[in-house]
Amino acid sequence: MRMNSKGQVTIPARLRAKHHLHEGDELEVIEDGTALRIVRAQGSETHGQRLVREMRGRATTGKSTEELMELLRGE
């Protein structure tokens, strides 16, 4: 890894996938003796929570809940 002039680093894709890190996740850099640790910020929303929040109230349909359930059940 190499830090750029703005102090930014790129976490390798393999590590982002392994630790379930996504664009927009809030991270903290913690000084731990002579090392730095990158950790998920406490209380920050997960990727899934952000998706649900952004999608809430956007559904548009003229169907009732029962009609939608029939479609899902294949009845």
Short mmCIF file of C-alpha atoms in Angstrom, two decimals:
data_model
loop_
_atom_site.label_atom_id
_atom_site.label_comp_id
_atom_site.label_asym_id
_atom_site.label_seq_id
_atom_site.Cartn_x
_atom_site.Cartn_y
_atom_site.Cartn_z
CA MET A 1 0.00 0.00 0.00
CA ARG A 2 1.12 3.53 -0.64
CA MET A 3 -0.30 6.69 0.91
CA ASN A 4 -1.10 9.50 -1.53
CA SER A 5 -0.48 13.23 -1.03
CA LYS A 6 -3.88 13.61 0.69
CA GLY A 7 -3.02 10.95 3.27
CA GLN A 8 -5.36 8.40 1.68
CA VAL A 9 -4.68 4.69 1.32
CA THR A 10 -6.56 1.99 -0.58
CA ILE A 11 -7.56 -1.12 1.34
CA PRO A 12 -6.97 -4.07 -1.01
CA ALA A 13 -10.14 -5.61 -2.50
CA ARG A 14 -9.36 -9.01 -0.94
CA LEU A 15 -9.35 -7.47 2.55
CA ARG A 16 -12.45 -5.33 1.89
CA ALA A 17 -14.35 -8.45 0.84
CA LYS A 18 -13.04 -10.55 3.74
CA HIS A 19 -14.09 -7.91 6.31
CA HIS A 20 -17.34 -6.93 4.54
CA LEU A 21 -16.27 -3.31 3.96
CA HIS A 22 -18.22 -1.29 1.41
CA GLU A 23 -18.13 2.21 -0.04
CA GLY A 24 -19.51 4.63 2.52
CA ASP A 25 -18.61 2.52 5.57
CA GLU A 26 -17.28 4.66 8.40
CA LEU A 27 -13.87 3.58 9.67
CA GLU A 28 -11.57 4.84 12.40
CA VAL A 29 -7.79 4.78 12.56
CA ILE A 30 -6.64 3.98 16.08
CA GLU A 31 -3.10 4.45 17.32
CA ASP A 32 -2.03 1.27 19.10
CA GLY A 33 1.48 1.71 20.44
CA THR A 34 3.69 1.98 17.38
CA ALA A 35 1.02 0.59 15.02
CA LEU A 36 -2.18 1.93 13.47
CA ARG A 37 -5.37 -0.13 13.40
CA ILE A 38 -8.27 0.47 11.01
CA VAL A 39 -11.61 -0.46 12.60
CA ARG A 40 -15.29 0.03 11.76
CA ALA A 41 -16.59 3.09 13.61
CA GLN A 42 -18.85 2.14 16.52
CA GLY A 43 -22.50 2.96 15.96
CA SER A 44 -22.06 3.49 12.21
CA GLU A 45 -24.63 2.01 9.84
CA THR A 46 -23.77 -1.16 7.99
CA HIS A 47 -24.00 -1.32 4.21
CA GLY A 48 -27.32 -3.20 4.51
CA GLN A 49 -28.76 -0.67 6.94
CA ARG A 50 -27.89 2.17 4.56
CA LEU A 51 -29.54 0.35 1.64
CA VAL A 52 -32.74 -0.26 3.62
CA ARG A 53 -32.85 3.38 4.81
CA GLU A 54 -32.36 4.67 1.26
CA MET A 55 -35.00 2.31 -0.19
CA ARG A 56 -37.64 2.83 2.50
CA GLY A 57 -40.76 4.48 1.10
CA ARG A 58 -39.69 4.20 -2.56
CA ALA A 59 -41.80 1.21 -3.58
CA THR A 60 -44.54 2.06 -6.03
CA THR A 61 -47.31 -0.39 -6.72
CA GLY A 62 -51.05 -0.40 -6.94
CA LYS A 63 -51.24 -3.94 -5.57
CA SER A 64 -52.38 -4.82 -2.07
CA THR A 65 -50.16 -6.71 0.33
CA GLU A 66 -52.27 -9.84 -0.24
CA GLU A 67 -51.85 -9.54 -4.04
CA LEU A 68 -48.09 -9.21 -3.64
CA MET A 69 -47.96 -12.21 -1.32
CA GLU A 70 -49.90 -14.29 -3.88
CA LEU A 71 -47.31 -13.35 -6.51
CA LEU A 72 -44.46 -14.34 -4.21
CA ARG A 73 -46.11 -17.63 -3.26
CA GLY A 74 -46.85 -18.46 -6.89
CA GLU A 75 -50.55 -18.91 -6.22
#
